[in-house]
Amino acid sequence: MKNIQKTILAIALALDVVNQTNAQKMNEVPTVRLNNGMEMPQLGVGTFLVKDDAAERVCHAIKTGFRLIDTAQGYGNEKEVGEGIRLSGIDRSELFITTKVNTTEMRNGTVRQSIDQSLADLGVDYLDLVLIHWPVQGHIKETWRILEEYVDNGKIRSIGVSNFNPHHLDDLLEYARIRPVINQIEVEPYMTQQDVVGYTFRKGIQVEAWGPLGQGVTGVLHDPVISEIAERHDKSVAQIILRWHMQRGLVTIPRCDNDAYTEENINIFDFELSPSEMEIITGLNRNQRSNEKNNPDNFPW
């Protein structure tokens, strides 16, 4: 009897280990290789509009399994994000931290000072990725030269852009000594940006989607077509949309303002959308921005 009990216990322990391993694998985020050879997590968390409780939300996201953390000078939360990173207890080398140079700094000629301040506020010796947040006319070349300088001195590991249209990319590539690794643009099922996505990839630049769930304002989270697909897979609408991003080959960063949603958002690696489901979701495009002012060719900030 004792031997039987020991056998049962051993089997139970073995199954527990398997279940834990499967759970860990389910939350393992794949990486994409950037054009400079760096590996970047394909799924991360954004921190837009996450301010007072950003430290707690970022800490929770990291403990949940996220390793890509995206912030920006313009979000006003780099100190809080840095505190969340420290609270997580995860070694800096395991994280991929992104920030963005604000338009004001570009216009004021204070880009260097702003990068130094970002490093100090985030409490890190280097940044994995720094983006030009918006294509500020007349200031892109100067800003890019400064970013290249920071790559040279080891304070930034890779550089890229955000909200660039194809013609912005073409202009930059005329003089860029260091090629941008990322173009971070607004993408969701109601704003697929097929042309910009395709053009960016053709240039050997990774596409990263911000606002992947419509910023909670476009209504895509209540779309009946996606809801039907979600029921089919026993997943939430948000999980279906994030899976759609992943299968398009995009890096994406859903906001981490709700711990329960953050835990849900990483649980998307145990299913796949069929080719027809991918086409159905892509076909929902309305060219609908979350804010009509988010036009890279004419923005007020």
PDB file of C-alpha atoms in Angstrom, residues 188 190 213-224 226-227 237 241 286 288 290:
ATOM      1  CA  GLU A 188      -5.748  47.615 -35.124  1.00  0.00           C
ATOM      2  CA  TYR A 190     -10.230  49.124 -37.879  1.00  0.00           C
ATOM      3  CA  LEU A 213      -6.921  47.307 -29.208  1.00  0.00           C
ATOM      4  CA  GLY A 214      -8.201  50.637 -30.478  1.00  0.00           C
ATOM      5  CA  GLN A 215      -7.207  52.551 -27.338  1.00  0.00           C
ATOM      6  CA  GLY A 216     -10.591  51.539 -25.943  1.00  0.00           C
ATOM      7  CA  VAL A 217     -12.315  54.212 -28.045  1.00  0.00           C
ATOM      8  CA  THR A 218     -12.772  52.854 -31.588  1.00  0.00           C
ATOM      9  CA  GLY A 219     -15.295  50.190 -30.627  1.00  0.00           C
ATOM     10  CA  VAL A 220     -13.252  47.314 -32.042  1.00  0.00           C
ATOM     11  CA  LEU A 221     -13.422  45.454 -28.722  1.00  0.00           C
ATOM     12  CA  HIS A 222     -17.175  45.130 -29.269  1.00  0.00           C
ATOM     13  CA  ASP A 223     -17.038  44.112 -32.901  1.00  0.00           C
ATOM     14  CA  PRO A 224     -19.578  41.292 -33.506  1.00  0.00           C
ATOM     15  CA  ILE A 226     -14.439  39.328 -33.870  1.00  0.00           C
ATOM     16  CA  SER A 227     -16.731  38.322 -31.004  1.00  0.00           C
ATOM     17  CA  VAL A 237     -11.984  39.684 -28.258  1.00  0.00           C
ATOM     18  CA  ILE A 241      -6.977  40.834 -31.849  1.00  0.00           C
ATOM     19  CA  ARG A 286     -12.156  51.357 -41.793  1.00  0.00           C
ATOM     20  CA  GLN A 288     -10.296  54.748 -38.482  1.00  0.00           C
ATOM     21  CA  SER A 290      -8.337  56.448 -32.457  1.00  0.00           C
TER      22      SER A 290
END
